[in-house]
Short mmCIF file of C-alpha atoms in Angstrom, two decimals:
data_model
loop_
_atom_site.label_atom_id
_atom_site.label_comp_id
_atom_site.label_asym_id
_atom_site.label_seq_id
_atom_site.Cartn_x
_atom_site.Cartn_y
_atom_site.Cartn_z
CA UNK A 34 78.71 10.53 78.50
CA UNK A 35 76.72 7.23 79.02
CA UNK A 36 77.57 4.17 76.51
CA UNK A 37 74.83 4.97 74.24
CA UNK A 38 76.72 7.47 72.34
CA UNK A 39 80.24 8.10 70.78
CA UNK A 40 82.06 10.93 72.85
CA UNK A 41 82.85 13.26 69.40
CA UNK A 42 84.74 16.34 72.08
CA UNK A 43 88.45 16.86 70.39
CA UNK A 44 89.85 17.29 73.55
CA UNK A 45 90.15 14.26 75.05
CA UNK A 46 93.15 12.73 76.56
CA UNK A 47 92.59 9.22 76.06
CA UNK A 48 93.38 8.10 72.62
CA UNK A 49 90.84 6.64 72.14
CA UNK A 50 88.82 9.43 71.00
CA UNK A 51 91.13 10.53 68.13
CA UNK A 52 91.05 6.67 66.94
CA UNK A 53 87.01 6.30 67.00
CA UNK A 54 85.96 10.25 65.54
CA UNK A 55 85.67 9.56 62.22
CA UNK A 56 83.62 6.02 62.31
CA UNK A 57 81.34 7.68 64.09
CA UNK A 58 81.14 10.47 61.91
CA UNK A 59 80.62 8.28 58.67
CA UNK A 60 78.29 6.59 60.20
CA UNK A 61 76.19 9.97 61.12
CA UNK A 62 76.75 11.50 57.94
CA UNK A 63 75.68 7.94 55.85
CA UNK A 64 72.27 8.30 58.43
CA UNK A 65 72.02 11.77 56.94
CA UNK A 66 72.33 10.70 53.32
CA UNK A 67 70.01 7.83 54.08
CA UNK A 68 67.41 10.22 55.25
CA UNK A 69 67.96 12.39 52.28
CA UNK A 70 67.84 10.01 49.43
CA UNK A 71 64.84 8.42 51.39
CA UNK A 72 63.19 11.88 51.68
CA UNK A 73 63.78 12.38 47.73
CA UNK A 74 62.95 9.07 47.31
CA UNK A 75 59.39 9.96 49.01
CA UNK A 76 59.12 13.22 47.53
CA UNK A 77 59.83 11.83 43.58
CA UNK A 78 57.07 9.39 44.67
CA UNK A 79 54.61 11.88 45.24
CA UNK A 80 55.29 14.31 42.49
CA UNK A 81 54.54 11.39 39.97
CA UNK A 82 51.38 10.55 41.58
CA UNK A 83 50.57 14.12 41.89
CA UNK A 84 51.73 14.22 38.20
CA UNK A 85 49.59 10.96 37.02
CA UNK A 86 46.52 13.07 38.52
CA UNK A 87 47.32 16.18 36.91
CA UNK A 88 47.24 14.05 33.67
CA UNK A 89 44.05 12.14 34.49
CA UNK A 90 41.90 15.97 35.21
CA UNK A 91 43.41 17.23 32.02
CA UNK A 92 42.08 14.17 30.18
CA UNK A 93 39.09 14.55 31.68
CA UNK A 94 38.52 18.14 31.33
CA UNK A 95 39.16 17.62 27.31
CA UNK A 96 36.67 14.99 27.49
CA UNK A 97 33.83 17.44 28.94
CA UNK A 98 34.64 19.78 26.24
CA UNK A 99 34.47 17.58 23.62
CA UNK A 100 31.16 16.16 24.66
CA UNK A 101 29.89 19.34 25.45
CA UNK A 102 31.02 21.01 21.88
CA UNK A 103 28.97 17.68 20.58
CA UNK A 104 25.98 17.57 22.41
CA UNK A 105 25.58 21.67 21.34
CA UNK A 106 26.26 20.86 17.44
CA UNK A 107 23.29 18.02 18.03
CA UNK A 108 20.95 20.31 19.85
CA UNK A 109 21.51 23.12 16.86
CA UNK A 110 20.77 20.43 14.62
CA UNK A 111 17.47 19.29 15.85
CA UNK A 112 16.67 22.83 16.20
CA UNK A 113 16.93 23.50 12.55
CA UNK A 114 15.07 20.33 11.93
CA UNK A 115 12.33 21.26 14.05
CA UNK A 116 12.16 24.78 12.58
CA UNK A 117 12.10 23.26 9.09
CA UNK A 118 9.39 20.67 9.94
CA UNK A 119 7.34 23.45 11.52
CA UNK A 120 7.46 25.60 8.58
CA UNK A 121 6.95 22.54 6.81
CA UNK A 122 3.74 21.80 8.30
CA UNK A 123 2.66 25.51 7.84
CA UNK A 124 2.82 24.77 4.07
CA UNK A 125 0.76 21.75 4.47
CA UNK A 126 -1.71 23.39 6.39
CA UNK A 127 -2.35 26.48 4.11
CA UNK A 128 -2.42 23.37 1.30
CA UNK A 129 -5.29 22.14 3.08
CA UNK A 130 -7.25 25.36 3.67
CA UNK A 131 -6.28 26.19 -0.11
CA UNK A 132 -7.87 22.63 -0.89
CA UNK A 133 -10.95 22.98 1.70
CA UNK A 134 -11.88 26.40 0.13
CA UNK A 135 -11.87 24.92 -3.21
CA UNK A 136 -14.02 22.20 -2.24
CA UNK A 137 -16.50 24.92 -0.84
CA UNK A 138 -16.38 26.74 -4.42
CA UNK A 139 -17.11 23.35 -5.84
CA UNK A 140 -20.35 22.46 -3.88
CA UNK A 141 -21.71 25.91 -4.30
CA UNK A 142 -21.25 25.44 -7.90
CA UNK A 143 -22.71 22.44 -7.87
CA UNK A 144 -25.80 23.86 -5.68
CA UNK A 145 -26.35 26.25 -8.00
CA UNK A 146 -26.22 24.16 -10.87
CA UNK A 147 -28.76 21.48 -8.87
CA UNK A 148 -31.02 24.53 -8.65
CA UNK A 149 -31.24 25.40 -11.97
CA UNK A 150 -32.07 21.43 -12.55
CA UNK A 151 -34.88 21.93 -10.43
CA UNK A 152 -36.17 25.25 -11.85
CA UNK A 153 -36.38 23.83 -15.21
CA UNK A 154 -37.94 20.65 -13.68
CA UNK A 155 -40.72 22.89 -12.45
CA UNK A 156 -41.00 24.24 -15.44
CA UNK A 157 -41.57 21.49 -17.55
CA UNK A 158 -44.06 20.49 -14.81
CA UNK A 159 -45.67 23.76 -15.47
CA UNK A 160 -46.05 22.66 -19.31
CA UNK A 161 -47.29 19.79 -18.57
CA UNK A 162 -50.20 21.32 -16.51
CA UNK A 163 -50.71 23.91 -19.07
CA UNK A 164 -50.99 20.74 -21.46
CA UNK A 165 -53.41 18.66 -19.49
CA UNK A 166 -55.50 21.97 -18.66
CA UNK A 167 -55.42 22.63 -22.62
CA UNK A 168 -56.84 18.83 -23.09
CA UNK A 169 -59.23 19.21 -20.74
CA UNK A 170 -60.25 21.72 -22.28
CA UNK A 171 -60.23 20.77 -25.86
CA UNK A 172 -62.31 17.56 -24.71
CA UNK A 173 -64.93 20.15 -23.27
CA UNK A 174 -65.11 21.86 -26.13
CA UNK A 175 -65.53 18.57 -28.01
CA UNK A 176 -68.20 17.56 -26.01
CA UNK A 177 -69.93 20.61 -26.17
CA UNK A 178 -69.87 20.27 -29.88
CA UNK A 179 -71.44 16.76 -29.85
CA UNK A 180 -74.37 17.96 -27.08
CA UNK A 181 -74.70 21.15 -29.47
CA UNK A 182 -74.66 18.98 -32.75
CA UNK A 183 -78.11 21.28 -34.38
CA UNK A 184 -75.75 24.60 -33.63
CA UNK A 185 -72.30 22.57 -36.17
CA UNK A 186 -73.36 24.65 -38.92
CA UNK A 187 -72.67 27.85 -36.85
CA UNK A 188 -69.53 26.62 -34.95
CA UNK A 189 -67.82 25.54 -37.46
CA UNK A 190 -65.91 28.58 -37.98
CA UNK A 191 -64.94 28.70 -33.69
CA UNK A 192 -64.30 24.51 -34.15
CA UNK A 193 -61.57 25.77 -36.43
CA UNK A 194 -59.92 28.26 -34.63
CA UNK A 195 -59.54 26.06 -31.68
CA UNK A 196 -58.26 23.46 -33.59
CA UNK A 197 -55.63 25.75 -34.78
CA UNK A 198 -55.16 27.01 -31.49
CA UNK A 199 -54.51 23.49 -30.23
CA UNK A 200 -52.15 22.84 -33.24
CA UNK A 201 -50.50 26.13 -32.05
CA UNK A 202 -50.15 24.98 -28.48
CA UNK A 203 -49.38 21.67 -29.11
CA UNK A 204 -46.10 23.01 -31.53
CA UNK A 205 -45.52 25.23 -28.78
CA UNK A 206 -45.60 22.54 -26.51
CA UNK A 207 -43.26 20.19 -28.26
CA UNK A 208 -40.69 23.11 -29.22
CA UNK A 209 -40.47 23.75 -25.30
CA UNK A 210 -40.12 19.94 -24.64
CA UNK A 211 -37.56 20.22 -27.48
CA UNK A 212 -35.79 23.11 -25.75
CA UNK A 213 -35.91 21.84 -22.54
CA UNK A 214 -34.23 18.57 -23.83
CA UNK A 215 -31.57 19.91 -25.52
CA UNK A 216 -30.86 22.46 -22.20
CA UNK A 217 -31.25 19.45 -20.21
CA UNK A 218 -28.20 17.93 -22.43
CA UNK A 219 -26.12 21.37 -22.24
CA UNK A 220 -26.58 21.42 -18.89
CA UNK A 221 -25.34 17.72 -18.27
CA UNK A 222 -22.38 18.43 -20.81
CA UNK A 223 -21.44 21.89 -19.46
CA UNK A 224 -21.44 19.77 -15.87
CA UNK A 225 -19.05 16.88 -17.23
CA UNK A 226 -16.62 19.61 -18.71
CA UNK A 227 -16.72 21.87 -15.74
CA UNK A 228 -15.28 18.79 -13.70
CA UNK A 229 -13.24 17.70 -16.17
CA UNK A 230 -11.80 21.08 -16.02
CA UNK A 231 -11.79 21.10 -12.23
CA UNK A 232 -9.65 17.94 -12.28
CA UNK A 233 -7.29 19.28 -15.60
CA UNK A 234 -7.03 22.66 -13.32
CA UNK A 235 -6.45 20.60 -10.15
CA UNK A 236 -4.14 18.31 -12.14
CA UNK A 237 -2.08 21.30 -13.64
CA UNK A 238 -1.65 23.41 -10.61
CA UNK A 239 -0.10 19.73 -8.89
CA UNK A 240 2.52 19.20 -11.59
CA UNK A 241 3.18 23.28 -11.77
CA UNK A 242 3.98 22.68 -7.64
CA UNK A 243 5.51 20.19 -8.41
CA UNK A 244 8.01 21.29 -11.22
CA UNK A 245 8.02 24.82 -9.30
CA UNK A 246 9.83 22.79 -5.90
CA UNK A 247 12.12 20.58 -8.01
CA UNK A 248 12.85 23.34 -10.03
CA UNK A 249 13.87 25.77 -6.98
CA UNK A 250 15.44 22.76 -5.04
CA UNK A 251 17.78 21.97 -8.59
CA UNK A 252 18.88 25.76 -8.73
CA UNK A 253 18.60 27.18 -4.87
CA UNK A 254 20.21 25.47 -1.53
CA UNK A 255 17.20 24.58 0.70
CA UNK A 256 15.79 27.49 2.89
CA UNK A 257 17.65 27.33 6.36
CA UNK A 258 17.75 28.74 9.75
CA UNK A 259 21.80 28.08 10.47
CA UNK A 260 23.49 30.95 10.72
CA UNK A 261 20.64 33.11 9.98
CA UNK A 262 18.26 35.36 12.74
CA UNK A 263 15.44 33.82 13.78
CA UNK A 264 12.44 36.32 13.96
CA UNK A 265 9.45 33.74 15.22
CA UNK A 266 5.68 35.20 13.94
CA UNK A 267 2.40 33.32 15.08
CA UNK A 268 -0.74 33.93 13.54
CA UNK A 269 -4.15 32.86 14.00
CA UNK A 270 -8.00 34.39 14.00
CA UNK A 271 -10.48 34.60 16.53
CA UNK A 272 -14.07 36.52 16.71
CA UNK A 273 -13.63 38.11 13.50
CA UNK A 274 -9.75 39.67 14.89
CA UNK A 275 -6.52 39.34 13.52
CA UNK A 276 -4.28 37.78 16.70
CA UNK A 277 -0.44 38.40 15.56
CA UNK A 278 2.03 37.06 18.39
CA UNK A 279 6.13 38.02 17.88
CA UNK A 280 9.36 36.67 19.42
CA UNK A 281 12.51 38.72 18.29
CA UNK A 282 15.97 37.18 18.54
CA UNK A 283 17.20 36.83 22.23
CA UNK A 284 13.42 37.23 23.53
CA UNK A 285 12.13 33.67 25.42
CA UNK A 286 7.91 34.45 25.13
CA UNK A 287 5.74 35.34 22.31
CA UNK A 288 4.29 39.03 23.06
CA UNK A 289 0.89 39.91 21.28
CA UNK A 290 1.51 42.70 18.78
CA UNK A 291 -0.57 44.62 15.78
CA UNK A 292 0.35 44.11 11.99
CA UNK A 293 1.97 47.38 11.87
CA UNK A 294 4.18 46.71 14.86
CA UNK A 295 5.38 44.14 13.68
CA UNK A 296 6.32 45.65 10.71
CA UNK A 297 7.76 48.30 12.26
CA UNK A 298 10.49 45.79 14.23
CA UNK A 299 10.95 43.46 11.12
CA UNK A 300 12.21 46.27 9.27
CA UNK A 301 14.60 47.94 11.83
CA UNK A 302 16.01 44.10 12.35
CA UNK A 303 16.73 44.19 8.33
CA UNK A 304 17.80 47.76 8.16
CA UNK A 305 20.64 45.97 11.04
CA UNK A 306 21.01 42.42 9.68
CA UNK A 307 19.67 41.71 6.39
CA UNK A 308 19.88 38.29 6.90
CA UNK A 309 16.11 37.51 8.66
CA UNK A 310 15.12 33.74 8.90
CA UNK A 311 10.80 34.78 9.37
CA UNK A 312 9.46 31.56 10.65
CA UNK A 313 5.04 31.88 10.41
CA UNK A 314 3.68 29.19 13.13
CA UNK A 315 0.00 28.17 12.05
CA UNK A 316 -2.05 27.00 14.61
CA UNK A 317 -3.83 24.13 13.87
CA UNK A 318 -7.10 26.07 14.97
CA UNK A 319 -6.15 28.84 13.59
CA UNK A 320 -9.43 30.22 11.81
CA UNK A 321 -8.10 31.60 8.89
CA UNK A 322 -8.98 31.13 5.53
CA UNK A 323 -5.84 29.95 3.08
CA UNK A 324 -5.99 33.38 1.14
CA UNK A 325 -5.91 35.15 4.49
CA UNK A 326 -2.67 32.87 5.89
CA UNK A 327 -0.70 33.17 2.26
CA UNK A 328 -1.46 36.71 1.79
CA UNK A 329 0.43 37.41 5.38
CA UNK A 330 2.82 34.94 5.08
CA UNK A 331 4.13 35.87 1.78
CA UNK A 332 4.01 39.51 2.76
CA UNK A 333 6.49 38.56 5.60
CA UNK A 334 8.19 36.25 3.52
CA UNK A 335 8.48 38.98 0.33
CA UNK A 336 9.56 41.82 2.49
CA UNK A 337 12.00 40.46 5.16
CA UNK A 338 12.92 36.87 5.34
CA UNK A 339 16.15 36.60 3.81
CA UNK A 340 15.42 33.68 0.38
CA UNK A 341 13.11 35.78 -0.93
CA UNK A 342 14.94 38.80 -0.94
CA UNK A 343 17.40 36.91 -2.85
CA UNK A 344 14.96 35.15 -4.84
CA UNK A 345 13.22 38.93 -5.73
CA UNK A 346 17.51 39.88 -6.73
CA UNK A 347 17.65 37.77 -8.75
CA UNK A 348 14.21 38.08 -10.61
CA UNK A 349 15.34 42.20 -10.87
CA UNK A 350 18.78 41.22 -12.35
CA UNK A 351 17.14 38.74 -15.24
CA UNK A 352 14.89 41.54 -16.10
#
C-alpha cells in the first residue's frame, strides 16, 4: 500500500497496524455520517421547497375556483337582468301599440265627426240658396205686380197666397237655422265631453295600471327567471302571416314553428316541469297590432308560464 491510505489488513506484523485501526476507522465512519446528515440535510431542504410549492398550487387552485364560482353567480345575474329588461321592454312596446291604436280610433272619430260638420255646413248652404232663390223670386213676383198694377184687383187673392207662402218659408227657414244652431252646439258639446271622456278613460285606465302593479308587487315576489325553465318565444308579422320562432331549454337557435306546435311542446314541458319561465321577444318591427301581441302573449302567459298559473290558483281558491 502507497502512503495515501491507512493499511486496515488485521494481519499485520508490525504493531503498528493494531495501534492506528481504529483512528482510521472513526475517521471513515465520521466521513460516512457527514455524508449522511449532509444528504438528509439536502433532502429536508428539498422536501420543504417541494412542500412550499405544493402549498402555493393549492392556494392557487382555491383561488381559480373561487373566482370562477363568482364570475358564474355574476353572469346568472346579468342574465336574469337582461331577461327581465327584455320582457320589460315587451310590455312597453305592446303599451305603445295599445296607445298608437287608440290614437287611430281617436282621429277616425274625429274624421267622422269633421264630416258631419261639413254635411250640415252644406246644408245650411243649401238653405241659404233655397232662401236667396225664394227672394228672387218673391222680388219677381213683386215686380210683376207693379208692371201688372190694372190686373191688382184680380191678383190679389195669388198676392196673398205667396205672401203666406213666403211667411211659411221664411218660418221654415228660421226653424232650420234654429235647428241647425242648436245641432251645431250639441255637436260642439258632445265633442268637448267625448274628449273629456277620452282623457277621464285614459286617466282611469293609468291609475288602474298603476294600482294593479303596486298592488301585485305589495302581495306577489317579482316574476323571475332563477331557478325556473326558460322556454324563449319570438313573435312578429309579416305579409299578412303569423311568424312564431321557439328555443326550448338546452337548444342554442330559434327554430321557426306554427302556433299549434308550439303548443304542443309547451305543454309536454309543463306536463314534465310545471315550473315554465315563457319569455315573448317583440321585435321592434314586429307588425302586429297590440290586440294581436296581448292576445298571444297572455295565452302563453295564462296557459304555461309558471306566475300565472299561480296567479289563476289562487283566483280558483278565493272563489
Amino acid at each position: 500500500m502507497d502512503g495515501s491510505f491507512v493499511d486496515l489488513r488485521l494481519n499485520q506484523r508490525s504493531g503498528q497496524g493494531e495501534d492506528s485501526f481504529w483512528p482510521s476507522f472513526t475517521d471513515i465512519m465520521t466521513v460516512i455520517v457527514m455524508i449522511f446528515m449532509l444528504a438528509m440535510v439536502i433532502l429536508l431542504l428539498r422536501n420543504m421547497e417541494l412542500l412550499n410549492q405544493l402549498r402555493a398550487t393549492i392556494a392557487a387552485e382555491q383561488q381559480a375556483a373561487e373566482l370562477a364560482r363568482t364570475t358564474g353567480e355574476e353572469n346568472a345575474t346579468l342574465e336574469e337582468k337582461l331577461i327581465a329588461r327584455e320582457y320589460e321592454l315587451s310590455m312597453l312596446r305592446m303599451q305603445q301599440m295599445r296607445m298608437d291604436e287608440r290614437a287611430e280610433e281617436q282621429e277616425a272619430a274625429i274624421a267622422s265627426q269633421r264630416h258631419q260638420i261639413s254635411n250640415l255646413s252644406r246644408e245650411r248652404d243649401q238653405l241659404d240658396t233655397q232662401v236667396a232663390r225664394l227672394t228672387r223670386e218673391g222680388d219677381l213676383q213683386r215686380n210683376q205686380l207693379t208692371q201688372a198694377n190694372r190686373h191688382i184687383e184680380q191678383l190679389n187673392t195669388t198676392l196673398d197666397q205667396l205672401n203666406q207662402q213666403q211667411t211659411l218659408t221664411q218660418a221654415d227657414l228660421e226653424a232650420l237655422r234654429l235647428a241647425y244652431s242648436k245641432q251645431e252646439e250639441a255637436l260642439t258639446t258632445a265633442l268637448s265631453r267625448n274628449e273629456e271622456t277620452s282623457q277621464e278613460l285614459s286617466d282611469l285606465q293609468l291609475n288602474y295600471s298603476d294600482l294593479q302593479i303596486k298592488y301585485d308587487k305589495l302581495l306577489r315576489p317579482a316574476r323571475t327567471p332563477k331557478g325556473k325553465t326558460l322556454v324563449e318565444v319570438r313573435y312578429a308579422k309579416a305579409g299578412g302571416k303569423y311568424l312564431i320562432d321557439y328555443r326550448g331549454p338546452g337548444e342554442s337557435e330559434f327554430k321557426r314553428i306554427s302556433q299549434q306546435r308550439l303548443d304542443d311542446k309547451l305543454t309536454r314541458l309543463k306536463a314534465k316541469d310545471n315550473n315554465l319561465y315563457i319569455k315573448v321577444i317583440l321585435p321592434k318591427d314586429s307588425g302586429l297590432s297590440y290586440s294581436e301581441a296581448w292576445s298571444f302573449t297572455n295565452h302563453l302567459h295564462k296557459n304555461y308560464d309558471y306566475y300565472f298559473q299561480e296567479e289563476a290558483l289562487k283566483e280558483r281558491i278565493v272563489e
